[in-house]
Short mmCIF file of C-alpha atoms in Angstrom, two decimals:
data_model
loop_
_atom_site.label_atom_id
_atom_site.label_comp_id
_atom_site.label_asym_id
_atom_site.label_seq_id
_atom_site.Cartn_x
_atom_site.Cartn_y
_atom_site.Cartn_z
CA MET A 260 -98.70 -17.26 -44.09
CA ALA A 261 -95.11 -16.35 -44.86
CA THR A 262 -94.10 -15.95 -48.45
CA LYS A 263 -91.24 -17.55 -50.29
CA PRO A 264 -87.76 -16.32 -49.42
CA HIS A 265 -87.23 -14.93 -52.88
CA ASP A 266 -90.53 -13.07 -52.48
CA SER A 267 -90.32 -12.20 -48.77
CA ALA A 268 -88.89 -8.79 -49.64
CA ALA A 269 -90.79 -8.50 -52.89
CA THR A 270 -93.62 -6.13 -52.12
CA THR A 271 -93.24 -4.07 -55.28
CA GLY A 272 -94.57 -6.83 -57.50
CA TYR A 273 -91.99 -7.13 -60.25
CA GLU A 274 -88.74 -8.31 -58.60
CA ALA A 275 -89.06 -11.83 -60.01
CA ASP A 276 -89.74 -10.56 -63.55
CA LEU A 277 -86.87 -8.08 -63.27
CA TRP A 278 -84.53 -10.82 -62.10
CA ALA A 279 -85.62 -13.15 -64.91
CA MET A 280 -84.82 -10.49 -67.50
CA ALA A 281 -81.52 -9.56 -65.89
CA ASP A 282 -80.48 -13.19 -65.56
CA THR A 283 -81.25 -13.80 -69.23
CA LEU A 284 -78.93 -10.93 -70.14
CA ARG A 285 -76.18 -12.48 -68.05
CA GLY A 286 -75.55 -15.09 -70.71
CA SER A 287 -72.40 -17.05 -69.96
CA MET A 288 -71.03 -14.52 -67.47
CA ASP A 289 -70.36 -15.91 -64.01
CA ALA A 290 -72.90 -14.77 -61.40
CA ALA A 291 -70.12 -13.60 -59.08
CA GLU A 292 -68.99 -11.14 -61.74
CA TYR A 293 -72.40 -10.22 -63.10
CA LYS A 294 -73.82 -9.16 -59.75
CA HIS A 295 -71.54 -6.12 -59.71
CA VAL A 296 -72.56 -5.22 -63.26
CA VAL A 297 -76.31 -5.32 -62.65
CA LEU A 298 -76.32 -3.92 -59.09
CA GLY A 299 -74.15 -1.00 -60.20
CA ILE A 300 -76.60 -0.16 -62.99
CA ILE A 301 -79.57 -0.39 -60.62
CA PHE A 302 -77.80 1.87 -58.12
CA LEU A 303 -77.10 4.39 -60.88
CA LYS A 304 -80.78 4.38 -61.85
CA TYR A 305 -81.74 4.99 -58.22
CA ILE A 306 -79.67 8.13 -57.75
CA SER A 307 -80.74 9.36 -61.20
CA ASP A 308 -84.45 8.98 -60.35
CA ALA A 309 -84.07 10.90 -57.11
CA PHE A 310 -82.03 13.59 -58.83
CA GLU A 311 -84.41 13.99 -61.77
CA GLU A 312 -87.44 14.33 -59.50
CA ARG A 313 -85.74 17.04 -57.46
CA HIS A 314 -84.41 18.68 -60.64
CA ALA A 315 -87.94 18.99 -62.07
CA ALA A 316 -89.24 20.50 -58.82
CA VAL A 317 -86.45 23.09 -58.56
CA LEU A 318 -86.69 23.92 -62.25
CA ALA A 319 -90.43 24.56 -61.98
CA GLU A 320 -90.10 26.76 -58.90
CA TRP A 321 -86.78 28.56 -59.27
CA GLY A 322 -85.65 28.21 -62.86
CA GLU A 323 -82.75 26.64 -64.74
CA GLU A 324 -79.91 28.27 -62.82
CA ALA A 325 -81.18 26.99 -59.47
CA ALA A 326 -81.81 23.55 -60.96
CA GLU A 327 -78.06 23.23 -61.59
CA ASP A 328 -77.14 24.35 -58.06
CA ARG A 329 -75.65 21.37 -56.25
CA ASP A 330 -76.75 22.68 -52.84
CA GLU A 331 -80.40 22.29 -53.84
CA TYR A 332 -79.85 18.53 -53.84
CA THR A 333 -77.40 17.90 -51.04
CA ALA A 334 -79.62 19.89 -48.67
CA GLU A 335 -82.32 17.28 -49.31
CA ASN A 336 -79.91 14.31 -48.89
CA ILE A 337 -80.04 13.63 -52.62
CA PHE A 338 -76.86 12.73 -54.50
CA TRP A 339 -75.74 15.33 -57.04
CA VAL A 340 -75.61 13.81 -60.54
CA PRO A 341 -73.43 15.70 -63.06
CA GLN A 342 -74.50 16.05 -66.70
CA GLU A 343 -72.39 13.15 -68.00
CA ALA A 344 -73.93 10.73 -65.47
CA ARG A 345 -77.61 11.49 -65.91
CA TRP A 346 -79.81 8.65 -67.03
CA ALA A 347 -81.02 10.37 -70.20
CA HIS A 348 -77.42 10.61 -71.37
CA LEU A 349 -76.70 6.96 -70.54
CA LYS A 350 -79.88 5.78 -72.23
CA GLY A 351 -78.95 7.71 -75.36
CA GLN A 352 -75.63 5.86 -75.45
CA ALA A 353 -77.02 2.41 -74.61
CA ARG A 354 -76.74 1.07 -78.17
CA GLN A 355 -73.28 2.45 -78.83
CA PRO A 356 -70.21 0.15 -78.71
CA THR A 357 -68.63 2.64 -76.27
CA VAL A 358 -71.45 2.33 -73.72
CA GLY A 359 -69.10 0.65 -71.23
CA GLU A 360 -66.71 3.60 -71.20
CA THR A 361 -69.68 5.96 -70.90
CA ILE A 362 -70.88 4.19 -67.75
CA ASP A 363 -67.38 4.14 -66.26
CA ARG A 364 -67.07 7.90 -66.77
CA ALA A 365 -70.50 8.38 -65.19
CA MET A 366 -69.46 6.36 -62.12
CA GLU A 367 -66.23 8.34 -61.80
CA ALA A 368 -68.11 11.64 -62.06
CA ILE A 369 -70.59 10.63 -59.37
CA GLU A 370 -67.81 9.57 -57.01
CA ARG A 371 -65.95 12.80 -57.72
CA ASP A 372 -68.94 14.95 -56.80
CA ASN A 373 -70.21 12.83 -53.88
CA PRO A 374 -67.42 12.07 -51.38
CA ALA A 375 -69.62 9.57 -49.50
CA LEU A 376 -69.41 7.28 -52.54
CA LYS A 377 -65.65 7.53 -53.08
CA ASP A 378 -64.15 4.17 -54.17
CA VAL A 379 -67.55 2.48 -53.82
CA LEU A 380 -69.02 2.27 -57.33
CA PRO A 381 -67.94 -0.33 -59.91
CA LYS A 382 -65.96 1.22 -62.77
CA ASN A 383 -65.03 -1.62 -65.11
CA TYR A 384 -67.90 -1.61 -67.59
CA GLY A 385 -65.54 -0.78 -70.44
CA ARG A 386 -63.55 -4.02 -70.22
CA PRO A 387 -63.48 -6.00 -73.49
CA ALA A 388 -64.89 -9.18 -71.93
CA LEU A 389 -68.22 -7.48 -71.12
CA ASP A 390 -70.76 -7.89 -73.94
CA LYS A 391 -71.76 -4.33 -74.84
CA GLN A 392 -74.98 -5.35 -76.57
CA ARG A 393 -76.16 -7.13 -73.44
CA LEU A 394 -75.06 -4.15 -71.35
CA GLY A 395 -77.13 -1.80 -73.50
CA ARG A 396 -80.18 -4.03 -73.17
CA LEU A 397 -79.66 -4.10 -69.42
CA ILE A 398 -79.76 -0.29 -69.36
CA ASP A 399 -82.98 -0.34 -71.39
CA MET A 400 -84.52 -2.86 -69.00
CA VAL A 401 -83.59 -0.98 -65.82
CA GLY A 402 -84.73 2.26 -67.43
CA ASN A 403 -88.30 0.97 -67.41
CA ILE A 404 -88.61 1.02 -63.62
CA ARG A 405 -88.71 3.86 -61.12
CA VAL A 406 -86.63 3.04 -58.07
CA GLY A 407 -85.50 6.42 -56.70
CA ASP A 408 -88.35 8.92 -56.80
CA ALA A 409 -90.23 9.88 -53.63
CA ASP A 410 -92.93 7.26 -54.05
CA ALA A 411 -90.41 4.49 -54.70
CA ARG A 412 -88.24 5.63 -51.77
CA SER A 413 -91.24 5.62 -49.44
CA ARG A 414 -91.83 1.98 -50.36
CA ASP A 415 -88.11 1.17 -50.34
CA VAL A 416 -88.44 -0.17 -53.89
CA LEU A 417 -84.72 -0.19 -54.55
CA GLY A 418 -83.90 -1.69 -51.19
CA ARG A 419 -86.24 -4.57 -51.86
CA VAL A 420 -85.11 -5.07 -55.45
CA TYR A 421 -81.51 -4.91 -54.26
CA GLU A 422 -82.08 -7.46 -51.50
CA TYR A 423 -84.02 -9.72 -53.86
CA PHE A 424 -81.14 -9.66 -56.32
CA LEU A 425 -78.59 -10.35 -53.58
CA SER A 426 -80.55 -13.42 -52.52
CA ARG A 427 -80.83 -14.67 -56.08
CA PHE A 428 -77.15 -14.10 -56.75
CA ALA A 429 -76.39 -16.01 -53.56
CA ASP A 430 -78.53 -18.84 -54.88
CA ALA A 431 -76.82 -18.73 -58.29
CA GLU A 432 -73.33 -18.60 -56.80
CA GLY A 433 -73.91 -21.40 -54.32
CA LYS A 434 -71.30 -21.49 -51.57
CA ARG A 435 -69.61 -18.24 -52.55
CA GLY A 436 -72.91 -16.38 -52.37
CA GLY A 437 -73.06 -17.01 -48.63
CA GLU A 438 -69.98 -14.87 -48.20
CA PHE A 439 -72.11 -11.76 -48.59
CA TYR A 440 -75.73 -12.76 -48.00
CA THR A 441 -77.48 -13.96 -44.86
CA PRO A 442 -81.11 -15.06 -45.40
CA ARG A 443 -83.54 -12.35 -44.40
CA CYS A 444 -85.43 -14.55 -41.95
CA VAL A 445 -82.22 -15.33 -40.00
CA VAL A 446 -81.29 -11.65 -39.81
CA LYS A 447 -84.83 -10.78 -38.74
CA LEU A 448 -84.69 -13.37 -35.96
CA LEU A 449 -81.42 -11.97 -34.62
CA VAL A 450 -82.74 -8.41 -34.75
CA GLU A 451 -86.08 -9.27 -33.12
CA MET A 452 -84.27 -11.05 -30.28
CA LEU A 453 -81.67 -8.32 -29.67
CA GLU A 454 -83.94 -5.28 -30.28
CA PRO A 455 -81.19 -2.81 -31.27
CA TYR A 456 -83.21 0.35 -30.73
CA GLN A 457 -80.45 2.66 -29.62
CA GLY A 458 -76.68 2.53 -29.37
CA ARG A 459 -73.66 1.26 -31.26
CA VAL A 460 -74.26 -1.69 -33.59
CA TYR A 461 -71.27 -3.64 -34.89
CA ASP A 462 -70.71 -6.41 -37.41
CA PRO A 463 -67.07 -7.51 -37.83
CA CYS A 464 -67.83 -9.47 -41.03
CA CYS A 465 -70.66 -7.38 -42.41
CA GLY A 466 -70.93 -8.80 -45.93
CA SER A 467 -73.47 -6.70 -47.85
CA SER A 468 -74.72 -4.96 -44.65
CA GLY A 469 -77.90 -6.97 -44.27
CA MET A 470 -77.69 -6.89 -40.46
CA PHE A 471 -77.58 -3.08 -40.45
CA VAL A 472 -80.43 -2.68 -42.90
CA GLN A 473 -82.65 -4.95 -40.83
CA SER A 474 -81.74 -3.04 -37.66
CA ILE A 475 -82.89 0.22 -39.22
CA GLU A 476 -86.06 -1.48 -40.48
CA PHE A 477 -86.70 -2.77 -36.97
CA ILE A 478 -86.48 0.72 -35.51
CA ARG A 479 -88.78 2.14 -38.17
CA ALA A 480 -91.28 -0.67 -37.67
CA HIS A 481 -91.42 0.04 -33.93
CA ALA A 482 -91.20 3.83 -34.14
CA SER A 483 -94.79 4.31 -33.01
CA GLY A 484 -97.69 2.44 -31.53
CA ASN A 485 -98.38 0.58 -28.34
CA ALA A 486 -94.91 -0.96 -28.13
CA ASN A 487 -93.35 2.30 -27.03
CA GLY A 488 -96.23 4.57 -26.17
CA GLY A 489 -96.18 6.25 -29.55
CA GLU A 490 -92.73 7.74 -29.00
CA ALA A 491 -90.05 7.34 -31.65
CA ARG A 492 -87.06 5.33 -30.51
CA GLY A 493 -83.49 6.60 -30.66
CA ASP A 494 -81.10 6.18 -33.53
CA ILE A 495 -78.22 3.77 -33.79
CA SER A 496 -74.60 4.19 -34.84
CA ILE A 497 -73.26 1.64 -37.27
CA TYR A 498 -69.78 0.12 -37.35
CA GLY A 499 -68.73 -2.66 -39.66
CA GLN A 500 -65.80 -4.33 -41.35
CA GLU A 501 -65.52 -6.55 -44.41
CA SER A 502 -62.39 -8.23 -45.76
CA ASN A 503 -63.55 -8.81 -49.34
CA HIS A 504 -63.16 -5.56 -51.28
CA THR A 505 -65.97 -6.10 -53.78
CA THR A 506 -68.33 -7.21 -51.01
CA TRP A 507 -67.31 -4.14 -48.99
CA ARG A 508 -68.42 -2.01 -51.93
CA LEU A 509 -71.75 -3.82 -52.00
CA ALA A 510 -72.14 -3.06 -48.30
CA ARG A 511 -71.51 0.64 -48.82
CA MET A 512 -73.95 0.76 -51.72
CA ASN A 513 -76.59 -1.18 -49.76
CA LEU A 514 -76.45 1.42 -46.99
CA ALA A 515 -76.26 4.37 -49.39
CA ILE A 516 -79.48 3.43 -51.20
CA ARG A 517 -81.32 3.69 -47.90
CA GLY A 518 -79.60 6.87 -46.74
CA ILE A 519 -77.94 5.07 -43.83
CA ALA A 520 -74.63 6.44 -42.60
CA GLY A 521 -72.14 4.01 -41.16
CA GLN A 522 -68.45 3.51 -40.57
CA ILE A 523 -67.82 0.48 -42.78
CA ALA A 524 -64.13 -0.36 -42.97
CA HIS A 525 -62.30 -2.60 -45.40
CA GLY A 526 -59.87 -5.11 -43.91
CA ASP A 527 -59.37 -8.34 -41.99
CA SER A 528 -60.98 -8.06 -38.55
CA PHE A 529 -58.44 -10.44 -37.00
CA ARG A 530 -55.20 -9.03 -38.37
CA ASP A 531 -56.31 -5.45 -39.04
CA ASP A 532 -59.09 -4.54 -36.63
CA ARG A 533 -60.25 -1.15 -37.89
CA HIS A 534 -62.37 -0.43 -34.81
CA PRO A 535 -59.89 -1.43 -32.07
CA ASP A 536 -61.40 0.73 -29.33
CA LEU A 537 -65.07 0.11 -30.10
CA LYS A 538 -67.29 -1.20 -27.33
CA ALA A 539 -70.59 -2.02 -28.97
CA ASP A 540 -74.04 -2.18 -27.42
CA PHE A 541 -75.16 -4.70 -30.04
CA ILE A 542 -73.19 -7.08 -32.22
CA LEU A 543 -74.89 -9.01 -35.01
CA ALA A 544 -72.84 -11.25 -37.27
CA ASN A 545 -72.76 -14.27 -39.53
CA PRO A 546 -69.05 -15.11 -39.72
CA PRO A 547 -67.89 -17.70 -42.27
CA PHE A 548 -68.02 -21.20 -40.78
CA ASN A 549 -64.95 -23.23 -39.83
CA VAL A 550 -62.37 -21.06 -41.63
CA SER A 551 -58.94 -22.71 -41.41
CA ALA A 552 -56.63 -20.10 -42.96
CA TRP A 553 -57.40 -17.15 -40.70
CA GLY A 554 -53.87 -16.29 -39.61
CA GLY A 555 -54.10 -17.63 -36.08
CA GLU A 556 -50.42 -18.55 -36.01
CA HIS A 557 -49.58 -14.82 -36.06
CA LEU A 558 -51.97 -13.90 -33.24
CA VAL A 559 -51.16 -16.37 -30.47
CA GLU A 560 -50.49 -13.61 -27.91
CA ASP A 561 -53.45 -11.43 -28.92
CA LYS A 562 -55.26 -9.73 -26.03
CA ARG A 563 -58.65 -10.78 -27.41
CA TRP A 564 -58.04 -14.44 -26.49
CA ARG A 565 -58.96 -13.97 -22.85
CA TYR A 566 -60.82 -17.30 -22.67
CA GLY A 567 -58.28 -19.40 -24.54
CA VAL A 568 -56.16 -19.31 -27.68
CA PRO A 569 -58.33 -20.34 -30.68
CA PRO A 570 -57.06 -23.27 -32.74
CA LYS A 571 -55.04 -22.28 -35.80
CA GLY A 572 -57.18 -24.54 -37.97
CA ASN A 573 -60.62 -23.13 -37.11
CA ALA A 574 -61.66 -19.50 -36.64
CA ASN A 575 -65.02 -20.15 -34.92
CA PHE A 576 -63.86 -19.28 -31.41
CA ALA A 577 -61.65 -16.50 -32.68
CA TRP A 578 -64.84 -14.85 -33.97
CA VAL A 579 -66.63 -15.51 -30.67
CA GLN A 580 -63.85 -13.93 -28.61
CA HIS A 581 -63.38 -11.05 -31.03
CA MET A 582 -67.05 -10.16 -30.55
CA VAL A 583 -66.97 -10.63 -26.78
CA HIS A 584 -63.91 -8.35 -26.69
CA HIS A 585 -65.89 -5.60 -28.45
CA LEU A 586 -68.96 -5.78 -26.17
CA ALA A 587 -69.84 -2.81 -23.97
CA PRO A 588 -70.33 -3.48 -20.22
CA LYS A 589 -74.03 -4.22 -20.86
CA GLY A 590 -73.67 -5.18 -24.50
CA VAL A 591 -75.19 -8.22 -26.20
CA ALA A 592 -74.06 -10.18 -29.25
CA GLY A 593 -76.11 -12.50 -31.45
CA PHE A 594 -74.29 -14.44 -34.12
CA VAL A 595 -74.51 -17.49 -36.36
CA LEU A 596 -72.07 -20.39 -36.03
CA ALA A 597 -71.83 -23.97 -37.23
CA ASN A 598 -73.42 -26.53 -34.89
CA GLY A 599 -70.01 -27.98 -34.13
CA SER A 600 -69.22 -24.91 -32.05
CA MET A 601 -71.74 -26.10 -29.42
CA SER A 602 -70.01 -29.42 -28.71
CA SER A 603 -66.51 -29.56 -30.23
CA GLN A 604 -63.72 -30.61 -27.88
CA GLN A 605 -60.95 -30.39 -30.48
CA SER A 606 -57.86 -28.21 -30.17
CA GLY A 607 -58.99 -26.53 -26.97
CA GLU A 608 -62.38 -25.40 -28.26
CA GLY A 609 -64.16 -27.20 -25.42
CA GLU A 610 -62.04 -25.36 -22.87
CA ILE A 611 -62.77 -21.98 -24.47
CA ARG A 612 -66.50 -22.75 -24.47
CA LYS A 613 -66.31 -23.81 -20.83
CA ASN A 614 -64.53 -20.58 -19.88
CA LEU A 615 -67.13 -18.47 -21.68
CA ILE A 616 -69.93 -20.31 -19.88
CA GLU A 617 -68.29 -20.06 -16.46
CA ALA A 618 -67.71 -16.34 -17.04
CA GLU A 619 -71.53 -15.96 -17.31
CA LEU A 620 -71.32 -14.70 -20.88
CA VAL A 621 -73.53 -17.25 -22.67
CA ASP A 622 -77.14 -16.10 -22.44
CA CYS A 623 -79.08 -18.20 -24.94
CA MET A 624 -78.55 -20.89 -27.58
CA VAL A 625 -80.89 -21.53 -30.52
CA ALA A 626 -80.65 -24.62 -32.75
CA LEU A 627 -81.81 -23.65 -36.25
CA PRO A 628 -83.55 -25.88 -38.80
CA GLY A 629 -81.51 -27.07 -41.75
CA GLN A 630 -81.52 -25.68 -45.30
CA LEU A 631 -81.85 -22.02 -44.33
CA PHE A 632 -78.61 -20.90 -45.94
CA TYR A 633 -77.66 -20.59 -49.59
CA SER A 634 -73.98 -21.05 -48.81
CA THR A 635 -73.84 -24.30 -46.86
CA GLN A 636 -75.74 -27.37 -45.79
CA ILE A 637 -73.80 -27.41 -42.50
CA PRO A 638 -76.34 -27.23 -39.63
CA ALA A 639 -76.19 -23.87 -37.88
CA CYS A 640 -77.10 -22.34 -34.54
CA LEU A 641 -77.40 -18.91 -32.93
CA TRP A 642 -75.27 -17.86 -29.97
CA PHE A 643 -76.27 -14.98 -27.70
CA ALA A 644 -73.53 -13.59 -25.46
CA ARG A 645 -74.33 -10.85 -22.98
CA ARG A 646 -72.41 -8.84 -20.43
CA GLY A 647 -74.19 -7.84 -17.22
CA ARG A 648 -76.72 -10.67 -17.50
CA ARG A 649 -79.88 -10.57 -15.39
CA ARG A 650 -80.44 -14.34 -15.42
CA ARG A 651 -77.14 -15.38 -13.88
CA GLY A 652 -76.55 -19.06 -13.27
CA GLU A 653 -78.90 -20.07 -16.11
CA ILE A 654 -78.80 -20.45 -19.89
CA LEU A 655 -81.85 -20.55 -22.13
CA PHE A 656 -81.90 -23.33 -24.73
CA ILE A 657 -84.29 -23.20 -27.69
CA ASP A 658 -84.60 -26.06 -30.17
CA ALA A 659 -86.10 -24.58 -33.35
CA ARG A 660 -85.07 -27.41 -35.68
CA LYS A 661 -88.68 -28.38 -36.40
CA LEU A 662 -89.77 -24.85 -37.28
CA GLY A 663 -89.90 -23.22 -40.71
CA ARG A 664 -91.32 -24.42 -43.98
CA MET A 665 -89.81 -25.57 -47.25
CA VAL A 666 -90.23 -23.01 -50.02
CA ASP A 667 -88.56 -25.08 -52.71
CA ARG A 668 -86.69 -28.37 -52.91
CA THR A 669 -83.55 -27.02 -51.26
CA HIS A 670 -84.46 -23.98 -49.15
CA ARG A 671 -86.36 -23.49 -45.91
CA GLU A 672 -87.58 -20.25 -44.37
CA LEU A 673 -88.60 -19.31 -40.85
CA THR A 674 -92.05 -17.75 -40.94
CA ASP A 675 -92.97 -14.57 -39.07
CA GLU A 676 -94.85 -16.77 -36.59
CA ASP A 677 -91.74 -18.87 -36.00
CA ILE A 678 -89.63 -15.77 -35.45
CA ALA A 679 -92.16 -14.31 -33.04
CA ARG A 680 -92.35 -17.56 -31.06
CA ILE A 681 -88.58 -17.76 -30.59
CA ALA A 682 -88.12 -14.05 -29.85
CA ASP A 683 -91.06 -13.89 -27.44
CA THR A 684 -89.71 -16.93 -25.56
CA TYR A 685 -86.33 -15.23 -25.15
CA HIS A 686 -87.86 -11.94 -24.02
CA ALA A 687 -90.17 -13.65 -21.51
CA TRP A 688 -87.22 -15.60 -20.09
CA ARG A 689 -85.07 -12.48 -19.75
CA ALA A 690 -87.91 -10.57 -18.06
CA GLY A 691 -88.19 -13.24 -15.37
CA ASP A 692 -90.71 -12.40 -12.65
CA GLU A 693 -91.26 -8.93 -14.13
CA GLY A 694 -92.75 -10.22 -17.38
CA ASP A 695 -95.71 -12.31 -18.46
CA GLY A 696 -93.97 -15.41 -17.26
CA TYR A 697 -91.66 -17.93 -18.86
CA ALA A 698 -92.20 -21.69 -18.71
CA ASP A 699 -90.14 -24.55 -20.07
CA VAL A 700 -91.77 -26.29 -23.03
CA PRO A 701 -90.59 -29.89 -23.46
CA GLY A 702 -89.09 -30.36 -26.89
CA PHE A 703 -88.78 -26.59 -27.51
CA CYS A 704 -87.20 -24.58 -24.70
CA LYS A 705 -85.49 -25.10 -21.34
CA SER A 706 -83.90 -22.76 -18.81
CA ALA A 707 -80.99 -24.89 -17.61
CA SER A 708 -78.83 -24.20 -14.58
CA LEU A 709 -75.07 -24.01 -14.86
CA ASP A 710 -74.89 -27.22 -12.83
CA GLU A 711 -76.90 -28.99 -15.55
CA VAL A 712 -74.59 -27.58 -18.21
CA ARG A 713 -71.56 -28.76 -16.24
CA LYS A 714 -73.02 -32.27 -16.02
CA HIS A 715 -73.18 -32.25 -19.82
CA GLY A 716 -69.51 -31.30 -20.08
CA HIS A 717 -70.30 -27.69 -21.03
CA VAL A 718 -71.88 -28.84 -24.29
CA LEU A 719 -74.46 -26.28 -25.48
CA THR A 720 -76.59 -28.35 -27.87
CA PRO A 721 -80.24 -27.46 -27.07
CA GLY A 722 -81.47 -30.99 -27.81
CA ARG A 723 -79.64 -32.23 -24.71
CA TYR A 724 -81.66 -29.98 -22.45
CA VAL A 725 -85.13 -29.37 -23.89
CA GLY A 726 -86.17 -33.02 -23.82
CA VAL A 727 -88.77 -34.64 -26.03
CA GLU A 728 -92.01 -33.06 -27.12
CA PRO A 729 -94.81 -34.87 -25.26
CA GLN A 730 -97.24 -36.96 -27.25
CA GLU A 731 -100.80 -35.77 -27.12
CA ASP A 732 -102.86 -37.71 -24.57
CA ASP A 733 -106.03 -39.08 -26.14
CA GLY A 734 -107.63 -39.56 -22.70
CA GLU A 735 -108.14 -43.32 -23.08
CA PRO A 736 -107.10 -45.32 -19.95
CA PHE A 737 -104.11 -47.62 -20.54
CA GLU A 738 -105.99 -50.84 -19.64
CA ASP A 739 -108.87 -50.02 -21.98
CA LYS A 740 -106.43 -49.12 -24.78
CA MET A 741 -104.52 -52.42 -24.38
CA ASN A 742 -107.74 -54.48 -24.38
CA ARG A 743 -108.89 -52.67 -27.52
CA LEU A 744 -105.56 -53.13 -29.33
CA VAL A 745 -105.36 -56.85 -28.39
CA ALA A 746 -108.91 -57.39 -29.65
CA GLU A 747 -108.02 -55.62 -32.93
CA LEU A 748 -104.91 -57.81 -33.28
CA ARG A 749 -106.97 -61.01 -32.79
CA GLU A 750 -109.50 -59.84 -35.36
CA GLN A 751 -106.71 -59.19 -37.86
CA GLN A 752 -105.13 -62.59 -37.17
CA ALA A 753 -108.51 -64.31 -37.69
CA GLU A 754 -109.04 -62.39 -40.93
CA GLY A 755 -105.56 -63.41 -42.07
CA ALA A 756 -106.34 -67.09 -41.39
CA ARG A 757 -109.61 -66.85 -43.33
CA LEU A 758 -107.83 -65.30 -46.33
CA ASP A 759 -105.16 -68.04 -46.23
CA ALA A 760 -107.95 -70.67 -46.41
CA VAL A 761 -109.60 -68.93 -49.38
CA ILE A 762 -106.26 -68.80 -51.24
CA ALA A 763 -105.62 -72.51 -50.53
CA GLU A 764 -109.10 -73.38 -51.86
CA ASN A 765 -108.51 -71.43 -55.05
CA LEU A 766 -105.17 -73.13 -55.61
CA VAL A 767 -106.80 -76.59 -55.34
CA THR A 768 -109.51 -75.51 -57.79
CA LEU A 769 -106.78 -74.53 -60.26
CA GLY A 770 -105.05 -77.90 -59.86
CA PHE A 771 -102.26 -76.82 -57.55
CA ALA A 772 -101.42 -78.41 -54.25
CA PRO A 773 -102.26 -76.31 -51.18
CA LEU A 774 -99.44 -74.18 -49.86
CA GLY A 775 -97.01 -76.12 -47.69
CA GLU A 776 -97.80 -79.54 -49.29
CA ASP A 777 -95.75 -81.35 -51.93
CA PRO A 778 -97.36 -81.36 -55.38
#
C-alpha cells in the first residue's frame, strides 16, 4: 500500500514532527518567505554535520593542523566550513539579538570558500522583519537532528526532509507552491516511463530540481540486480533553467545536498535560452499551465516554432515546441500540460498539434486523475514526444483518470502499483513484437492509428480512444436474467399493493377515510 504524499518520502520517521515544529515557529510569516528561512538553516546544518564528522576523523588520525586543512574535506566531496560558519558557533549565538547577522556572515563565508555554492545561499536573516527569537528557536530545533553525517547521507535524510518540506510549503502556499514543486508520484511516473539511465537530461523550467533528483534516484535504484545483469548503469548530465531567482536557488541547493552536479541556469527559457545548442536525450518538465504573459509577441519569428507560431495568450505550445527543438535525434520528452492542450482549437493550437502528430513526434498520451497537484485543480495530462520513433503510424493512449487514491480531502496520489501499471503498459507497447506483448485494454489503453486520430480531428484526449471499461459478465443468460428480474418486479408490486391495503385499513380504524376517498 502506498503511503500518504506527505509521508511518501518520509522514511526517517520524524519529518512530520519536524515540520509541525518549524511551522509553529513560522508565526505570521508568509509561507513563501519562510521556506527560504527554514530550508537555508536545514542546509547549513547538513554541511556542518558532514564537516564535523570528517573533522573528528582527521583530528583523531592526523592532528589539529591537518583537521584545518581544506583539502582534507574537498577531496572527500565535503564542503569546507570556516570557523565562523560552524554549527557550534551558530548554536552559541542562537539566543542573541544579532543571530540574524551571524547567520548571514556564515552563509557568506561558506559561499566564499565553496565556489559551487556562489550566489545560492539565502543571506537575509538579519533583516528587521524576521523575529530573532523565533529564528533562535529554529536553530535549536534543527540542531537536534543529524542530517549530514555518513549514516544520514546513506539514508538521504536531508533529501527526504527537504522534499517533505517542499511539499508542505507547496501545500501552505497553494497556487504559488506549484511554481516550484511537482508531486513526487508524478515525477516518478515520468521517470519510470522515460528511464533516463544515461545521457543528457534537460528541464527548461526546473523549479526546485525534483525531476533531476528523481532521475538520479532511478539510476541508483536500478544500479544492480536482474534488470541490468548486475551492471551499474551510466551517469547522466544535467541541464536546467529556472526563471524565478529564489526558486533557482532552491534548485541549486536541492542538487547540492545530494552531491549532484548540474548546469542550472537562471533566466527565461523563451527569451533567454541559456542552453541554445543543447540537444537532450531526455527532457522532463512541468511547465506552468496556460501562461498568458510569456512574451510571445517578441518571438513571432523564432526558429523554435517549426510547427506553428504559438498564440500570444497561451504558452502551452511554446513549451511543447521549445522542448521538441531541444531533443536529440533519438531523444524523448515527457512533460505535464493542462488537459486543454489535447483538444484546444483556439488561436492555431489545433494546427500546431496536428503538425506535431503528422510529423510522427507524439508517442504517448496519459490522462491523469484529478487532485494530484498542490498548485491547481485544472485537470492535467502527460505528453510524450519522441524523435526516431519505433511505433510509427500509431499513438498510445492511456486513461489513468480512475487510478490513484485520496490521501486527504483535497489531494490524490498515484500508488507504486498505479505507476508500474502505466509504465509497464508503455514499455510493452514500445517493445512491440520483441517484448512480452501489448494488448489494448478497453477503458484503460489503446494503440490508435494515425487514421483514427485524424478522424477525431487530431484531438489527443485518451477517453476518445480507449472506450469504456467492460462490465463484468456474471454468466447468467439474458433470457433467464430477464425472467428473474420480471418475477422480482411482480413480487415487489404485489408487496406494495399489500402494504397499501394495510395502510388503508389502519386509517379506517383511526377514523380517517381511506386514501383517495373524500372524508
